[in-house]
mmCIF file of C-alpha atoms in Angstrom:
data_model
loop_
_atom_site.group_PDB
_atom_site.id
_atom_site.type_symbol
_atom_site.label_atom_id
_atom_site.label_comp_id
_atom_site.label_asym_id
_atom_site.label_seq_id
_atom_site.Cartn_x
_atom_site.Cartn_y
_atom_site.Cartn_z
ATOM 1 C CA UNK X 6 36.655 4.050 -12.243
ATOM 2 C CA UNK X 7 33.652 5.001 -14.404
ATOM 3 C CA UNK X 8 34.185 8.269 -16.261
ATOM 4 C CA UNK X 9 30.923 10.269 -16.236
ATOM 5 C CA UNK X 10 30.031 13.270 -18.408
ATOM 6 C CA UNK X 11 26.861 15.323 -17.961
ATOM 7 C CA UNK X 12 24.637 17.203 -20.419
ATOM 8 C CA UNK X 13 22.564 19.995 -18.896
ATOM 9 C CA UNK X 14 22.927 22.154 -15.803
ATOM 10 C CA UNK X 15 19.387 23.166 -14.885
ATOM 11 C CA UNK X 16 17.532 23.112 -11.566
ATOM 12 C CA UNK X 17 17.050 19.362 -11.222
ATOM 13 C CA UNK X 18 20.425 18.598 -12.755
ATOM 14 C CA UNK X 19 22.055 19.942 -9.594
ATOM 15 C CA UNK X 20 20.819 16.865 -7.710
ATOM 16 C CA UNK X 21 22.492 14.653 -10.317
ATOM 17 C CA UNK X 22 25.840 16.421 -10.058
ATOM 18 C CA UNK X 23 25.713 16.100 -6.287
ATOM 19 C CA UNK X 24 24.931 12.377 -6.594
ATOM 20 C CA UNK X 25 27.898 11.680 -8.868
ATOM 21 C CA UNK X 26 30.293 13.533 -6.571
ATOM 22 C CA UNK X 27 29.321 11.047 -3.828
ATOM 23 C CA UNK X 28 29.311 7.942 -6.044
ATOM 24 C CA UNK X 29 32.067 5.515 -5.173
ATOM 25 C CA UNK X 30 33.840 4.321 -8.313
ATOM 26 C CA UNK X 31 32.621 7.199 -10.497
ATOM 27 C CA UNK X 32 34.378 10.370 -11.601
ATOM 28 C CA UNK X 33 32.801 13.470 -13.155
ATOM 29 C CA UNK X 34 35.077 14.392 -16.060
ATOM 30 C CA UNK X 35 33.065 17.047 -17.905
ATOM 31 C CA UNK X 36 29.764 18.761 -18.545
ATOM 32 C CA UNK X 37 27.997 20.254 -21.546
ATOM 33 C CA UNK X 38 25.689 23.259 -21.228
ATOM 34 C CA UNK X 39 24.642 25.693 -23.976
ATOM 35 C CA UNK X 40 24.654 28.527 -21.447
ATOM 36 C CA UNK X 41 28.381 28.704 -20.789
ATOM 37 C CA UNK X 42 28.012 30.905 -17.697
ATOM 38 C CA UNK X 43 25.578 28.437 -16.134
ATOM 39 C CA UNK X 44 27.836 25.548 -17.089
ATOM 40 C CA UNK X 45 30.903 27.217 -15.607
ATOM 41 C CA UNK X 46 29.078 27.973 -12.358
ATOM 42 C CA UNK X 47 27.967 24.348 -12.063
ATOM 43 C CA UNK X 48 31.468 23.102 -12.859
ATOM 44 C CA UNK X 49 32.938 25.274 -10.121
ATOM 45 C CA UNK X 50 30.302 24.186 -7.599
ATOM 46 C CA UNK X 51 30.857 20.457 -8.186
ATOM 47 C CA UNK X 52 34.542 20.497 -9.210
ATOM 48 C CA UNK X 53 33.915 19.337 -12.781
ATOM 49 C CA UNK X 54 37.202 19.838 -14.658
ATOM 50 C CA UNK X 55 35.965 20.686 -18.173
ATOM 51 C CA UNK X 56 32.995 22.586 -19.646
ATOM 52 C CA UNK X 57 31.697 22.270 -23.213
ATOM 53 C CA UNK X 58 28.796 23.654 -25.217
ATOM 54 C CA UNK X 59 28.782 20.818 -27.784
ATOM 55 C CA UNK X 60 27.956 17.292 -26.598
ATOM 56 C CA UNK X 61 29.589 15.460 -29.499
ATOM 57 C CA UNK X 62 32.831 17.380 -29.018
ATOM 58 C CA UNK X 63 32.787 16.627 -25.297
ATOM 59 C CA UNK X 64 32.388 12.888 -25.882
ATOM 60 C CA UNK X 65 35.024 12.820 -28.632
ATOM 61 C CA UNK X 66 37.585 14.580 -26.421
ATOM 62 C CA UNK X 67 36.860 13.012 -23.018
ATOM 63 C CA UNK X 68 35.765 9.503 -24.102
ATOM 64 C CA UNK X 69 33.509 8.959 -21.062
ATOM 65 C CA UNK X 70 32.110 5.560 -20.114
ATOM 66 C CA UNK X 71 28.726 7.046 -19.256
ATOM 67 C CA UNK X 72 26.861 10.176 -20.319
ATOM 68 C CA UNK X 73 23.897 11.391 -18.305
ATOM 69 C CA UNK X 74 21.372 13.619 -20.058
ATOM 70 C CA UNK X 75 19.558 16.051 -17.775
ATOM 71 C CA UNK X 76 18.416 18.351 -20.586
ATOM 72 C CA UNK X 77 14.684 18.960 -21.331
ATOM 73 C CA UNK X 78 12.703 16.183 -23.121
ATOM 74 C CA UNK X 79 12.786 17.967 -26.486
ATOM 75 C CA UNK X 80 16.556 17.421 -26.597
ATOM 76 C CA UNK X 81 16.604 13.712 -25.687
ATOM 77 C CA UNK X 82 16.193 12.134 -29.120
ATOM 78 C CA UNK X 83 18.773 14.311 -30.840
ATOM 79 C CA UNK X 84 21.336 13.798 -28.102
ATOM 80 C CA UNK X 85 20.932 10.025 -27.873
ATOM 81 C CA UNK X 86 21.090 9.599 -31.653
ATOM 82 C CA UNK X 87 24.182 11.791 -31.807
ATOM 83 C CA UNK X 88 25.986 9.925 -29.044
ATOM 84 C CA UNK X 89 24.835 6.340 -29.663
ATOM 85 C CA UNK X 90 27.814 4.298 -30.744
ATOM 86 C CA UNK X 91 30.197 6.922 -29.316
ATOM 87 C CA UNK X 92 29.607 6.086 -25.649
ATOM 88 C CA UNK X 93 28.735 2.693 -24.111
ATOM 89 C CA UNK X 94 26.194 3.851 -21.520
ATOM 90 C CA UNK X 95 23.625 6.642 -21.347
ATOM 91 C CA UNK X 96 21.253 7.628 -18.535
ATOM 92 C CA UNK X 97 18.457 9.918 -19.696
ATOM 93 C CA UNK X 98 16.110 12.000 -17.570
ATOM 94 C CA UNK X 99 12.369 11.599 -17.735
ATOM 95 C CA UNK X 100 10.021 12.429 -19.341
ATOM 96 C CA UNK X 101 11.827 10.197 -21.824
ATOM 97 C CA UNK X 102 11.548 11.958 -25.220
ATOM 98 C CA UNK X 103 8.396 13.841 -26.210
ATOM 99 C CA UNK X 104 6.054 11.002 -27.178
ATOM 100 C CA UNK X 105 5.796 7.251 -27.727
ATOM 101 C CA UNK X 106 6.870 7.211 -31.366
ATOM 102 C CA UNK X 107 9.950 9.284 -30.627
ATOM 103 C CA UNK X 108 10.863 7.119 -27.624
ATOM 104 C CA UNK X 109 10.563 3.904 -29.660
ATOM 105 C CA UNK X 110 12.710 5.311 -32.469
ATOM 106 C CA UNK X 111 15.323 6.495 -29.971
ATOM 107 C CA UNK X 112 15.538 3.084 -28.287
ATOM 108 C CA UNK X 113 15.869 1.326 -31.659
ATOM 109 C CA UNK X 114 18.690 3.639 -32.706
ATOM 110 C CA UNK X 115 20.604 3.126 -29.460
ATOM 111 C CA UNK X 116 20.201 -0.649 -29.649
ATOM 112 C CA UNK X 117 21.322 -0.687 -33.274
ATOM 113 C CA UNK X 118 24.512 1.122 -32.303
ATOM 114 C CA UNK X 119 25.166 -0.971 -29.176
ATOM 115 C CA UNK X 120 24.683 1.787 -26.617
ATOM 116 C CA UNK X 121 22.760 0.898 -23.476
ATOM 117 C CA UNK X 122 20.236 3.506 -22.351
ATOM 118 C CA UNK X 123 18.411 3.629 -19.027
ATOM 119 C CA UNK X 124 15.803 6.177 -17.968
ATOM 120 C CA UNK X 125 16.390 8.084 -14.749
ATOM 121 C CA UNK X 126 12.976 7.175 -13.320
ATOM 122 C CA UNK X 127 13.702 7.829 -9.679
ATOM 123 C CA UNK X 128 10.424 7.507 -7.756
ATOM 124 C CA UNK X 129 10.515 3.696 -7.609
ATOM 125 C CA UNK X 130 13.896 4.138 -5.884
ATOM 126 C CA UNK X 131 12.550 6.457 -3.203
ATOM 127 C CA UNK X 132 13.220 4.645 0.081
ATOM 128 C CA UNK X 133 9.570 4.448 1.165
ATOM 129 C CA UNK X 134 8.585 2.610 -2.033
ATOM 130 C CA UNK X 135 11.518 0.206 -1.679
ATOM 131 C CA UNK X 136 10.390 -0.467 1.891
ATOM 132 C CA UNK X 137 6.757 -0.932 0.812
ATOM 133 C CA UNK X 138 7.922 -3.479 -1.774
ATOM 134 C CA UNK X 139 9.941 -5.296 0.905
ATOM 135 C CA UNK X 140 6.993 -5.365 3.297
ATOM 136 C CA UNK X 141 4.712 -6.661 0.554
ATOM 137 C CA UNK X 142 7.199 -9.437 -0.216
ATOM 138 C CA UNK X 143 7.084 -10.391 3.478
ATOM 139 C CA UNK X 144 3.276 -10.655 3.316
ATOM 140 C CA UNK X 145 2.407 -7.433 5.153
ATOM 141 C CA UNK X 146 -0.660 -6.829 3.001
ATOM 142 C CA UNK X 147 -1.313 -10.381 1.814
ATOM 143 C CA UNK X 148 -3.033 -10.460 -1.569
ATOM 144 C CA UNK X 149 -2.987 -6.833 -2.797
ATOM 145 C CA UNK X 150 -6.430 -5.429 -3.597
ATOM 146 C CA UNK X 151 -5.835 -1.792 -4.424
ATOM 147 C CA UNK X 152 -3.440 1.132 -4.235
ATOM 148 C CA UNK X 153 -4.188 4.834 -4.168
ATOM 149 C CA UNK X 154 -1.974 7.902 -4.322
ATOM 150 C CA UNK X 155 -3.128 11.483 -3.726
ATOM 151 C CA UNK X 156 -0.718 13.940 -5.368
ATOM 152 C CA UNK X 157 -0.838 17.226 -3.449
ATOM 153 C CA UNK X 158 2.448 19.198 -3.794
ATOM 154 C CA UNK X 159 0.695 22.590 -3.665
ATOM 155 C CA UNK X 160 3.142 24.186 -6.092
ATOM 156 C CA UNK X 161 0.799 24.885 -9.019
ATOM 157 C CA UNK X 162 -1.171 27.979 -8.033
ATOM 158 C CA UNK X 163 -0.993 31.406 -9.648
ATOM 159 C CA UNK X 164 0.764 33.057 -12.558
ATOM 160 C CA UNK X 165 4.217 32.263 -11.133
ATOM 161 C CA UNK X 166 3.651 28.516 -10.754
ATOM 162 C CA UNK X 167 6.844 26.481 -11.402
ATOM 163 C CA UNK X 168 8.806 29.517 -12.652
ATOM 164 C CA UNK X 169 11.340 29.481 -9.825
ATOM 165 C CA UNK X 170 12.424 25.882 -10.509
ATOM 166 C CA UNK X 171 11.392 24.573 -13.919
ATOM 167 C CA UNK X 172 9.737 27.345 -15.952
ATOM 168 C CA UNK X 173 9.280 25.142 -19.028
ATOM 169 C CA UNK X 174 6.551 23.341 -17.051
ATOM 170 C CA UNK X 175 4.217 26.216 -17.907
ATOM 171 C CA UNK X 176 4.535 25.582 -21.642
ATOM 172 C CA UNK X 177 4.102 21.793 -21.646
ATOM 173 C CA UNK X 178 0.861 20.970 -23.489
ATOM 174 C CA UNK X 179 0.848 17.593 -21.726
ATOM 175 C CA UNK X 180 1.836 18.209 -18.138
ATOM 176 C CA UNK X 181 0.254 16.314 -15.243
ATOM 177 C CA UNK X 182 0.565 12.867 -16.817
ATOM 178 C CA UNK X 183 3.589 13.294 -19.109
ATOM 179 C CA UNK X 184 5.722 15.104 -16.529
ATOM 180 C CA UNK X 185 4.393 13.994 -13.134
ATOM 181 C CA UNK X 186 2.017 11.007 -13.098
ATOM 182 C CA UNK X 187 4.499 9.035 -15.211
ATOM 183 C CA UNK X 188 6.328 8.539 -11.890
ATOM 184 C CA UNK X 189 3.347 6.697 -10.419
ATOM 185 C CA UNK X 190 2.649 4.779 -13.605
ATOM 186 C CA UNK X 191 6.101 3.292 -13.102
ATOM 187 C CA UNK X 192 5.832 2.982 -9.308
ATOM 188 C CA UNK X 193 2.407 1.326 -9.430
ATOM 189 C CA UNK X 194 3.813 -1.218 -11.898
ATOM 190 C CA UNK X 195 6.782 -1.783 -9.577
ATOM 191 C CA UNK X 196 4.505 -2.436 -6.593
ATOM 192 C CA UNK X 197 1.393 -4.000 -8.153
ATOM 193 C CA UNK X 198 2.385 -5.611 -11.444
ATOM 194 C CA UNK X 199 1.454 -4.985 -15.047
ATOM 195 C CA UNK X 200 -1.268 -2.535 -16.086
ATOM 196 C CA UNK X 201 -3.848 -3.890 -18.530
ATOM 197 C CA UNK X 202 -6.348 -1.005 -18.779
ATOM 198 C CA UNK X 203 -6.819 2.637 -17.746
ATOM 199 C CA UNK X 204 -9.664 5.120 -17.410
ATOM 200 C CA UNK X 205 -8.846 8.813 -17.031
ATOM 201 C CA UNK X 206 -10.388 12.234 -16.586
ATOM 202 C CA UNK X 207 -8.030 15.209 -16.705
ATOM 203 C CA UNK X 208 -8.432 18.975 -16.423
ATOM 204 C CA UNK X 209 -6.526 22.244 -16.274
ATOM 205 C CA UNK X 210 -7.140 24.409 -13.209
ATOM 206 C CA UNK X 211 -4.421 27.062 -13.541
ATOM 207 C CA UNK X 212 -4.959 29.204 -16.676
ATOM 208 C CA UNK X 213 -1.300 30.295 -16.554
ATOM 209 C CA UNK X 214 -0.100 26.926 -17.847
ATOM 210 C CA UNK X 215 -0.678 25.121 -21.135
ATOM 211 C CA UNK X 216 -1.346 21.580 -19.945
ATOM 212 C CA UNK X 217 -3.503 19.664 -17.504
ATOM 213 C CA UNK X 218 -2.670 19.942 -13.802
ATOM 214 C CA UNK X 219 -5.346 17.816 -12.106
ATOM 215 C CA UNK X 220 -7.221 14.601 -12.731
ATOM 216 C CA UNK X 221 -8.001 11.005 -11.884
ATOM 217 C CA UNK X 222 -6.503 7.875 -13.438
ATOM 218 C CA UNK X 223 -7.938 4.443 -12.673
ATOM 219 C CA UNK X 224 -5.556 1.545 -13.288
ATOM 220 C CA UNK X 225 -6.515 -2.099 -13.737
ATOM 221 C CA UNK X 226 -3.699 -4.549 -13.038
ATOM 222 C CA UNK X 227 -3.133 -7.969 -14.537
ATOM 223 C CA UNK X 228 -3.615 -9.645 -11.131
ATOM 224 C CA UNK X 229 -7.103 -8.161 -10.738
ATOM 225 C CA UNK X 230 -6.097 -5.358 -8.358
ATOM 226 C CA UNK X 231 -6.905 -1.709 -9.075
ATOM 227 C CA UNK X 232 -5.116 1.587 -8.545
ATOM 228 C CA UNK X 233 -6.182 5.228 -8.327
ATOM 229 C CA UNK X 234 -3.947 8.196 -9.022
ATOM 230 C CA UNK X 235 -5.745 11.301 -7.703
ATOM 231 C CA UNK X 236 -3.619 14.224 -8.832
ATOM 232 C CA UNK X 237 -3.889 17.936 -8.127
ATOM 233 C CA UNK X 238 -0.776 20.104 -8.289
ATOM 234 C CA UNK X 239 -2.583 23.141 -6.854
ATOM 235 C CA UNK X 240 -3.800 21.518 -3.619
ATOM 236 C CA UNK X 241 -1.414 20.626 -0.792
ATOM 237 C CA UNK X 242 -1.108 18.005 1.936
ATOM 238 C CA UNK X 243 0.192 17.976 5.507
ATOM 239 C CA UNK X 244 4.001 17.713 5.500
ATOM 240 C CA UNK X 245 7.039 19.644 6.671
ATOM 241 C CA UNK X 246 8.330 19.406 3.096
ATOM 242 C CA UNK X 247 5.446 19.014 0.654
ATOM 243 C CA UNK X 248 7.822 17.956 -2.109
ATOM 244 C CA UNK X 249 9.279 15.047 -0.123
ATOM 245 C CA UNK X 250 6.643 12.447 -1.014
ATOM 246 C CA UNK X 251 4.412 14.937 -2.909
ATOM 247 C CA UNK X 252 1.361 13.258 -1.404
ATOM 248 C CA UNK X 253 0.018 10.248 0.464
ATOM 249 C CA UNK X 254 -0.461 6.573 -0.403
ATOM 250 C CA UNK X 255 -2.620 3.711 0.843
ATOM 251 C CA UNK X 256 -2.135 0.111 -0.255
ATOM 252 C CA UNK X 257 -4.701 -2.440 0.929
ATOM 253 C CA UNK X 258 -4.788 -6.213 0.766
ATOM 254 C CA UNK X 259 -6.189 -9.326 2.368
ATOM 255 C CA UNK X 260 -3.828 -9.185 5.374
ATOM 256 C CA UNK X 261 -3.676 -5.466 6.034
ATOM 257 C CA UNK X 262 -3.123 -1.932 4.806
ATOM 258 C CA UNK X 263 0.056 0.134 4.429
ATOM 259 C CA UNK X 264 -0.025 3.913 4.657
ATOM 260 C CA UNK X 265 2.603 6.467 3.555
ATOM 261 C CA UNK X 266 2.300 10.020 4.851
ATOM 262 C CA UNK X 267 3.845 13.259 3.622
ATOM 263 C CA UNK X 268 6.863 13.018 5.915
ATOM 264 C CA UNK X 269 7.961 9.622 4.601
ATOM 265 C CA UNK X 270 6.565 7.671 7.570
ATOM 266 C CA UNK X 271 5.073 4.235 6.968
ATOM 267 C CA UNK X 272 2.453 2.499 9.079
ATOM 268 C CA UNK X 273 0.609 -0.818 8.866
ATOM 269 C CA UNK X 274 -2.827 -1.764 10.123
ATOM 270 C CA UNK X 275 -3.479 -5.488 10.204
ATOM 271 C CA UNK X 276 -6.777 -6.731 8.833
ATOM 272 C CA UNK X 277 -9.406 -6.737 11.592
ATOM 273 C CA UNK X 278 -7.374 -4.419 13.838
ATOM 274 C CA UNK X 279 -7.943 -0.722 14.548
ATOM 275 C CA UNK X 280 -4.474 0.375 15.656
ATOM 276 C CA UNK X 281 -1.766 1.468 13.248
ATOM 277 C CA UNK X 282 1.763 0.199 13.859
ATOM 278 C CA UNK X 283 4.726 2.310 12.762
ATOM 279 C CA UNK X 284 7.047 0.661 10.234
ATOM 280 C CA UNK X 285 10.460 2.063 11.087
ATOM 281 C CA UNK X 286 13.100 1.942 8.353
ATOM 282 C CA UNK X 287 16.345 3.689 7.486
ATOM 283 C CA UNK X 288 16.443 6.412 4.856
ATOM 284 C CA UNK X 289 18.343 9.598 4.126
ATOM 285 C CA UNK X 290 16.491 12.916 3.964
ATOM 286 C CA UNK X 291 18.875 14.460 1.464
ATOM 287 C CA UNK X 292 18.083 16.898 -1.361
ATOM 288 C CA UNK X 293 15.145 15.374 -3.265
ATOM 289 C CA UNK X 294 12.856 12.425 -2.503
ATOM 290 C CA UNK X 295 14.926 10.618 0.113
ATOM 291 C CA UNK X 296 18.146 10.882 -1.939
ATOM 292 C CA UNK X 297 16.460 9.014 -4.793
ATOM 293 C CA UNK X 298 18.630 10.608 -7.485
ATOM 294 C CA UNK X 299 21.725 9.015 -5.955
ATOM 295 C CA UNK X 300 19.918 5.705 -5.353
ATOM 296 C CA UNK X 301 18.664 5.566 -8.942
ATOM 297 C CA UNK X 302 22.023 6.279 -10.548
ATOM 298 C CA UNK X 303 23.764 3.850 -8.191
ATOM 299 C CA UNK X 304 21.379 1.058 -9.223
ATOM 300 C CA UNK X 305 21.682 1.835 -12.934
ATOM 301 C CA UNK X 306 25.470 2.054 -12.784
ATOM 302 C CA UNK X 307 25.674 -1.278 -10.944
ATOM 303 C CA UNK X 308 23.454 -2.884 -13.597
ATOM 304 C CA UNK X 309 25.522 -1.449 -16.449
ATOM 305 C CA UNK X 310 28.733 -2.714 -14.879
ATOM 306 C CA UNK X 311 27.348 -6.193 -14.242
ATOM 307 C CA UNK X 312 25.757 -6.577 -17.659
ATOM 308 C CA UNK X 313 22.364 -7.191 -16.039
ATOM 309 C CA UNK X 314 19.275 -5.260 -17.189
ATOM 310 C CA UNK X 315 18.655 -2.049 -15.278
ATOM 311 C CA UNK X 316 15.205 -1.782 -13.685
ATOM 312 C CA UNK X 317 14.501 1.211 -15.899
ATOM 313 C CA UNK X 318 16.331 0.103 -19.049
ATOM 314 C CA UNK X 319 14.900 2.179 -21.898
ATOM 315 C CA UNK X 320 13.523 -0.759 -23.885
ATOM 316 C CA UNK X 321 11.452 -1.916 -20.909
ATOM 317 C CA UNK X 322 10.568 1.651 -19.896
ATOM 318 C CA UNK X 323 8.648 2.070 -23.162
ATOM 319 C CA UNK X 324 5.762 0.258 -21.436
ATOM 320 C CA UNK X 325 5.288 3.255 -19.128
ATOM 321 C CA UNK X 326 4.965 5.550 -22.127
ATOM 322 C CA UNK X 327 2.464 3.195 -23.756
ATOM 323 C CA UNK X 328 0.365 3.462 -20.588
ATOM 324 C CA UNK X 329 0.778 7.253 -20.587
ATOM 325 C CA UNK X 330 -0.520 7.408 -24.153
ATOM 326 C CA UNK X 331 -3.477 5.198 -23.166
ATOM 327 C CA UNK X 332 -4.290 7.617 -20.318
ATOM 328 C CA UNK X 333 -4.491 10.552 -22.727
ATOM 329 C CA UNK X 334 -6.576 8.517 -25.191
ATOM 330 C CA UNK X 335 -8.959 7.569 -22.402
ATOM 331 C CA UNK X 336 -9.425 11.199 -21.401
ATOM 332 C CA UNK X 337 -9.910 12.361 -24.984
ATOM 333 C CA UNK X 338 -12.369 9.587 -25.867
ATOM 334 C CA UNK X 339 -14.157 9.270 -22.541
ATOM 335 C CA UNK X 340 -13.588 5.505 -22.663
ATOM 336 C CA UNK X 341 -11.738 2.790 -20.806
ATOM 337 C CA UNK X 342 -8.621 1.914 -22.810
ATOM 338 C CA UNK X 343 -6.904 -1.451 -22.772
ATOM 339 C CA UNK X 344 -3.141 -1.224 -22.915
#
């Protein structure tokens, strides 16, 4: 049985607590939250036996096998450095740390003290992207030419944007890319291969927030394919739940095109044909993103237990942050940036 302790009890953290309560072979043994009332309420909701307001004290007393950090990015470095060497395994929410230099220093410190860290980057584990990867491996698109994603969650309008769920979004000076598009930086790499260059144009539409909330990012992949992230958090798309996929994707290649819609449905059109064929697959519409929080933590835990690298092991995840930094440099300089 893997003993799991949690740090943080905010909005998105609730999905993580739920996931661990359903995880076979894992046991929630404690949580740490500076707001004791919030921590106690979360503990009661998910039957967590002990509540702390000091992470180091929690780890020293409970001796967990794994600590998951679901606190804001500004807390990541301090927490990992404090706990490295005291706990074997750490899962840390994204955005991972506040910038590239901080992320690199955090990874080095964890490695030096023999603590494995993986980033909870959950979009690549959403069931539609796993199915797209499977279909690509079967040759459904042939040689991939290009991929495009249109981000349209429709949650970014007005003075109250994001306040009901994650109010700190409003104060992030880097928002669309650092908080949101980082998901598709990782997912595009998962589907299409390594990124070698980016070109970006970003802008802020909602004056109530500090950072950018719309923009275009052009990706060039090592295999010659290209990708376009077309992001706008103010506009919406057609879906029963606009936060399920948060937008729509097309992936085209020599043998056909795959299409993802806002309800998680996949379809394929073969090259030279006009009709779209549904691609039925099994997935669970639970909580957030097709139960991707559970699927991500299950995959990371299995990798930790086996000794194999996790798909989002922190050392490898640094590449995503390098690409993120290149995106911001491209916007600021008006130039194409090689990564």
